[in-house]
Coordinates of C-alpha atoms in Angstrom, one line a residue:
M3 CA -70.4 -41.1 33.6
P4 CA -73.6 -39.7 32.3
S5 CA -74.0 -38.1 28.8
E6 CA -76.8 -35.6 29.4
E7 CA -75.3 -32.2 28.7
G8 CA -77.6 -30.5 31.5
I9 CA -76.5 -33.1 34.2
L10 CA -72.7 -32.8 33.2
A11 CA -73.0 -29.0 33.4
F12 CA -74.5 -29.3 36.8
L13 CA -71.7 -31.7 37.9
E14 CA -69.2 -29.1 36.8
K15 CA -70.9 -26.3 38.8
C16 CA -71.0 -28.6 41.8
D17 CA -67.3 -29.0 41.8
A18 CA -66.5 -25.3 41.9
F19 CA -68.4 -25.4 45.4
Y20 CA -67.8 -28.7 46.9
P21 CA -64.8 -30.7 46.1
A22 CA -65.0 -34.6 45.5
D23 CA -63.0 -35.2 48.9
A24 CA -65.1 -33.0 51.1
V25 CA -65.6 -35.4 53.8
D26 CA -61.9 -35.3 54.5
A27 CA -62.3 -31.7 55.5
S28 CA -63.7 -30.6 59.0
I29 CA -67.3 -30.7 59.8
G30 CA -67.3 -26.8 59.6
Q31 CA -65.7 -26.6 56.4
Q32 CA -68.0 -29.3 54.8
R33 CA -70.9 -27.3 56.2
E34 CA -69.8 -24.0 54.5
W35 CA -69.1 -25.7 51.3
Y36 CA -72.5 -27.3 51.2
N37 CA -74.4 -24.1 52.3
A38 CA -72.6 -22.3 49.5
L39 CA -73.6 -25.0 46.9
C40 CA -77.2 -25.1 48.2
A41 CA -77.2 -21.3 47.8
E42 CA -76.3 -21.4 44.1
F43 CA -79.1 -23.8 43.5
S44 CA -81.8 -22.0 45.4
P45 CA -84.3 -20.1 43.0
A46 CA -86.9 -17.9 44.2
H47 CA -90.3 -19.5 45.6
P48 CA -93.2 -20.0 43.4
D49 CA -95.7 -17.1 43.6
G50 CA -98.1 -17.3 46.6
V51 CA -96.1 -19.7 48.7
V52 CA -95.9 -18.6 52.2
T53 CA -93.5 -19.7 55.0
D54 CA -93.2 -19.4 58.7
D55 CA -90.7 -21.0 60.9
F56 CA -91.2 -22.1 64.5
L57 CA -90.2 -24.6 67.0
I58 CA -91.9 -27.9 67.8
D59 CA -91.5 -29.0 71.4
N60 CA -89.6 -25.7 72.1
R61 CA -86.4 -27.2 70.4
I62 CA -86.9 -28.5 67.0
P63 CA -86.8 -26.0 64.3
V64 CA -89.4 -26.4 61.3
R65 CA -90.4 -24.4 58.4
R66 CA -94.0 -24.6 57.0
Y67 CA -94.8 -24.0 53.6
R68 CA -98.3 -23.1 52.4
P69 CA -99.0 -22.7 48.7
S70 CA -101.7 -20.3 47.5
R71 CA -103.9 -22.9 46.5
L72 CA -104.5 -25.8 48.7
R73 CA -105.8 -28.9 47.0
T74 CA -105.5 -31.5 49.9
A75 CA -105.8 -31.6 53.7
V76 CA -103.0 -34.3 53.7
R77 CA -99.8 -32.8 55.0
L78 CA -96.6 -33.2 53.7
L79 CA -93.4 -33.9 56.0
Y80 CA -90.0 -33.4 54.3
L81 CA -86.6 -34.5 55.7
H82 CA -83.6 -33.1 54.1
G83 CA -80.5 -35.1 52.9
G84 CA -76.8 -34.4 53.6
G85 CA -75.5 -37.6 55.1
F86 CA -76.8 -36.8 58.6
V87 CA -73.9 -34.2 58.6
V88 CA -74.8 -31.1 56.6
G89 CA -78.1 -29.7 55.5
S90 CA -80.7 -27.3 57.0
L91 CA -84.0 -25.8 56.6
D92 CA -82.2 -23.3 54.1
S93 CA -80.5 -25.9 52.0
H94 CA -83.7 -27.6 50.6
D95 CA -85.8 -24.5 51.0
S96 CA -86.6 -24.0 47.2
I97 CA -87.2 -27.8 46.7
C98 CA -89.8 -27.7 49.6
A99 CA -91.4 -24.6 48.1
E100 CA -91.8 -26.3 44.7
I101 CA -93.1 -29.5 46.0
A102 CA -95.8 -27.6 48.1
D103 CA -96.7 -25.6 45.1
A104 CA -97.1 -28.4 42.8
V105 CA -98.7 -30.7 44.9
G106 CA -101.1 -27.8 46.4
A107 CA -100.4 -29.0 50.1
E108 CA -99.0 -27.8 53.4
L109 CA -95.3 -29.0 53.7
T110 CA -93.2 -28.8 56.9
A111 CA -89.3 -29.4 56.8
V112 CA -87.5 -30.4 59.7
D113 CA -84.1 -29.1 61.0
Y114 CA -83.2 -32.3 62.8
R115 CA -79.9 -32.4 64.6
L116 CA -76.8 -33.6 62.7
A117 CA -73.8 -35.7 63.5
P118 CA -71.3 -35.9 64.8
E119 CA -72.4 -33.8 67.4
H120 CA -75.7 -35.6 67.8
V121 CA -75.4 -39.3 66.9
W122 CA -78.2 -41.8 66.3
P123 CA -80.9 -41.8 67.1
S124 CA -81.0 -38.0 67.7
Q125 CA -82.0 -37.2 64.0
H126 CA -84.9 -40.1 64.1
D127 CA -86.2 -38.8 67.3
D128 CA -86.5 -35.2 66.0
C129 CA -88.5 -36.2 62.9
L130 CA -90.5 -38.6 64.8
A131 CA -91.4 -35.9 67.3
V132 CA -92.6 -33.6 64.4
L133 CA -94.7 -36.6 62.8
R134 CA -96.2 -37.4 66.2
R135 CA -97.7 -34.0 66.5
F136 CA -99.5 -34.6 63.1
V137 CA -100.6 -37.8 64.1
H138 CA -102.0 -36.6 67.6
A139 CA -103.6 -33.9 65.7
G140 CA -105.7 -36.4 63.5
E141 CA -103.6 -35.4 60.4
K142 CA -102.9 -37.8 57.7
V143 CA -99.3 -37.4 56.3
V144 CA -97.1 -38.2 53.4
V145 CA -93.2 -38.3 54.5
I146 CA -90.8 -37.3 52.0
G147 CA -86.9 -37.6 52.0
D148 CA -84.0 -37.4 49.9
S149 CA -80.7 -39.5 50.5
A150 CA -80.2 -39.5 54.3
G151 CA -83.6 -37.8 54.6
G152 CA -85.1 -40.7 52.4
N153 CA -83.4 -43.1 55.1
L154 CA -85.2 -41.4 57.7
A155 CA -88.7 -41.1 56.0
A156 CA -88.3 -44.9 55.3
G157 CA -87.4 -45.2 59.0
L158 CA -90.3 -43.4 60.2
C159 CA -92.7 -45.6 58.4
V160 CA -91.0 -48.8 59.7
R161 CA -91.2 -47.3 63.4
A162 CA -94.8 -46.4 62.9
L163 CA -95.6 -49.9 61.5
Q164 CA -93.7 -51.6 64.6
E165 CA -95.8 -49.5 66.8
G166 CA -99.2 -50.0 65.2
W167 CA -99.9 -46.3 64.0
S168 CA -98.8 -46.6 60.5
G169 CA -102.1 -45.8 59.2
A170 CA -101.7 -42.1 59.7
I171 CA -98.9 -42.3 57.2
V172 CA -100.8 -42.4 53.8
G173 CA -97.7 -42.4 51.5
Q174 CA -93.8 -42.2 51.3
A175 CA -91.7 -40.6 48.9
L176 CA -88.2 -41.6 48.9
V177 CA -85.8 -40.0 46.7
Y178 CA -82.3 -41.7 46.1
P179 CA -82.5 -43.1 49.7
A180 CA -79.7 -44.5 51.8
L181 CA -81.3 -47.8 53.3
G182 CA -78.5 -49.8 54.6
G183 CA -77.4 -51.8 51.6
D184 CA -74.1 -54.0 51.7
L185 CA -71.2 -51.6 50.8
R186 CA -69.3 -54.5 49.0
T187 CA -71.7 -55.3 46.5
G188 CA -73.9 -54.1 43.4
S189 CA -74.0 -50.5 42.8
Y190 CA -71.7 -49.7 45.9
E191 CA -69.1 -51.9 43.9
E192 CA -70.1 -50.6 40.4
M193 CA -70.7 -46.9 41.3
A194 CA -67.9 -46.8 43.9
E195 CA -66.4 -43.7 42.2
A196 CA -69.7 -42.1 41.0
P197 CA -69.7 -38.2 40.7
G198 CA -71.5 -36.5 43.4
L199 CA -71.1 -39.4 46.0
S200 CA -68.7 -42.2 46.4
T201 CA -69.1 -45.4 48.2
S202 CA -66.2 -44.3 50.6
D203 CA -68.6 -41.2 51.3
V204 CA -71.4 -43.5 52.3
R205 CA -69.3 -45.4 54.7
Y206 CA -67.8 -42.1 56.2
Y207 CA -71.6 -40.9 56.8
R208 CA -72.5 -44.5 58.3
E209 CA -69.7 -44.2 60.8
V210 CA -70.1 -40.7 61.8
L211 CA -73.9 -41.4 62.5
Q212 CA -73.1 -44.5 64.9
A213 CA -76.4 -46.3 64.4
P214 CA -76.4 -49.9 65.5
G215 CA -75.8 -52.2 62.5
D216 CA -79.0 -54.3 63.2
D217 CA -81.4 -51.5 63.7
A218 CA -84.1 -51.8 61.2
V219 CA -85.3 -48.2 61.9
A220 CA -81.7 -46.9 60.8
Y221 CA -81.1 -49.3 58.1
P222 CA -84.9 -50.3 56.6
L223 CA -83.6 -52.8 54.2
L224 CA -83.2 -55.0 57.6
A225 CA -86.8 -54.6 58.4
A226 CA -88.2 -58.2 58.8
D227 CA -91.8 -57.5 58.8
I228 CA -92.8 -54.7 55.8
E229 CA -96.2 -55.9 55.1
G230 CA -98.6 -53.0 55.9
L231 CA -96.0 -50.3 55.2
P232 CA -97.4 -47.1 53.6
P233 CA -97.6 -47.1 49.7
A234 CA -94.5 -45.6 48.2
F235 CA -92.8 -43.7 45.6
I236 CA -89.0 -44.6 45.1
T237 CA -86.8 -42.9 42.7
V238 CA -83.1 -43.8 42.2
A239 CA -80.1 -42.2 40.0
R240 CA -78.4 -44.8 37.7
F241 CA -75.0 -43.3 38.5
D242 CA -75.2 -43.5 42.2
P243 CA -73.7 -46.1 44.7
L244 CA -77.1 -45.7 46.6
R245 CA -79.1 -47.1 43.6
D246 CA -79.6 -50.5 44.8
D247 CA -80.8 -49.7 48.1
G248 CA -83.8 -48.1 46.4
R249 CA -84.1 -51.1 43.7
A250 CA -84.0 -53.7 46.6
Y251 CA -86.5 -51.9 48.7
A252 CA -89.0 -51.3 46.1
A253 CA -88.7 -55.1 45.1
R254 CA -89.3 -56.0 48.9
L255 CA -92.2 -53.9 49.2
A256 CA -93.8 -55.2 46.1
R257 CA -93.2 -58.8 47.0
A258 CA -95.1 -57.8 50.7
G259 CA -98.1 -56.5 48.7
V260 CA -97.1 -52.9 49.4
E261 CA -98.2 -50.7 46.8
V262 CA -95.1 -49.2 45.1
W263 CA -94.0 -47.3 42.3
F264 CA -90.4 -47.5 41.3
R265 CA -88.5 -45.0 39.0
E266 CA -84.8 -44.9 37.9
E267 CA -83.4 -41.8 36.3
P268 CA -81.0 -43.5 33.6
Q269 CA -78.9 -40.1 33.2
M270 CA -79.0 -38.9 36.9
V271 CA -76.3 -38.5 39.6
H272 CA -76.8 -38.3 43.4
A273 CA -78.4 -35.2 44.5
W274 CA -80.1 -34.5 41.0
L275 CA -82.9 -32.7 42.8
R276 CA -80.8 -29.7 42.6
A277 CA -80.5 -29.9 38.9
R278 CA -84.1 -29.6 38.0
H279 CA -83.8 -26.2 36.4
M280 CA -81.0 -27.1 34.3
S281 CA -81.3 -30.8 33.3
E282 CA -84.0 -32.4 31.2
G283 CA -83.8 -35.5 33.2
A284 CA -83.9 -33.8 36.5
T285 CA -86.7 -31.8 35.4
A286 CA -88.8 -34.9 34.2
G287 CA -87.7 -36.7 37.7
F288 CA -88.9 -33.7 39.8
A289 CA -92.1 -33.7 37.8
A290 CA -92.5 -37.6 38.4
L291 CA -92.0 -36.8 42.3
C292 CA -94.6 -34.1 42.5
G293 CA -97.1 -36.3 40.5
A294 CA -96.5 -39.3 42.7
V295 CA -96.9 -37.2 46.1
S296 CA -100.0 -35.7 44.6
H297 CA -101.3 -39.4 43.9
L298 CA -100.3 -40.2 47.4
T299 CA -102.2 -37.4 48.9
G300 CA -105.2 -38.4 46.9
V301 CA -105.2 -35.7 44.6
N302 CA -104.7 -36.6 40.8
T303 CA -102.6 -34.8 38.2
A304 CA -105.4 -32.4 37.3
G305 CA -105.3 -31.1 40.7
E306 CA -108.8 -32.6 41.9
R307 CA -109.5 -35.2 44.6
S308 CA -109.2 -38.8 43.5
A309 CA -112.5 -40.9 43.6

């Protein structure tokens, strides 16, 4: 267990909305609990952020965030977490608004299809369709995702590299990503009963998703050829079974010559993004994420274009 008072208060508040054994409940109940939890940690948007909702390909709901001051033409694509089972445009709404405002970039969030109603590769296909819209329009993109969304973001980069168009993605920011590590070793064993996410939860989400075990897009740690992937920022939480997925992926990217920044939050737990307004560690972690995304877009921390 962490010792930081802010993150402990966050965990106590989460427990009041989302029980530790939530995955044993029906899908409908899981989503009801998750929606209530997310609403509790959803402050108002920063001043000047404008949003609009629309459909891509007449079927994929997206939400676009435009801050009052744009510092870059690079687009941000945000893919939400939730184990591929829960989550929506509303669940990560304030997170997306604050990233767009901090970076000074237009951000698009994707409401991809969820399991178990839609199994793999439905989620990936939806995100890919939105990304390709940007690519076909000649836009440069930074893909961002947390947890399951981090998996999807990393998988999009692997897919783009396989197909020869990864140059359109100028960066990837992965927040406590699920990348397909061995559930019997490392942090999956050490943090099996960590607060907020357990190893058995991760196993449940994998089983619900039904992705083939040898699919490198579904499990990016399996990718054989990663040289040429976009620059990456990867941040993980110390008290999280997914921790070593991010550690291992960052190390592999570095060995392959990919520019990578790795950050481990020593007092954080899974889903700490929601604690950014009540935990010092989460506040610092969120600032680091926004700073890294700014760098990936070519904007320095002073809000100016990098040389």
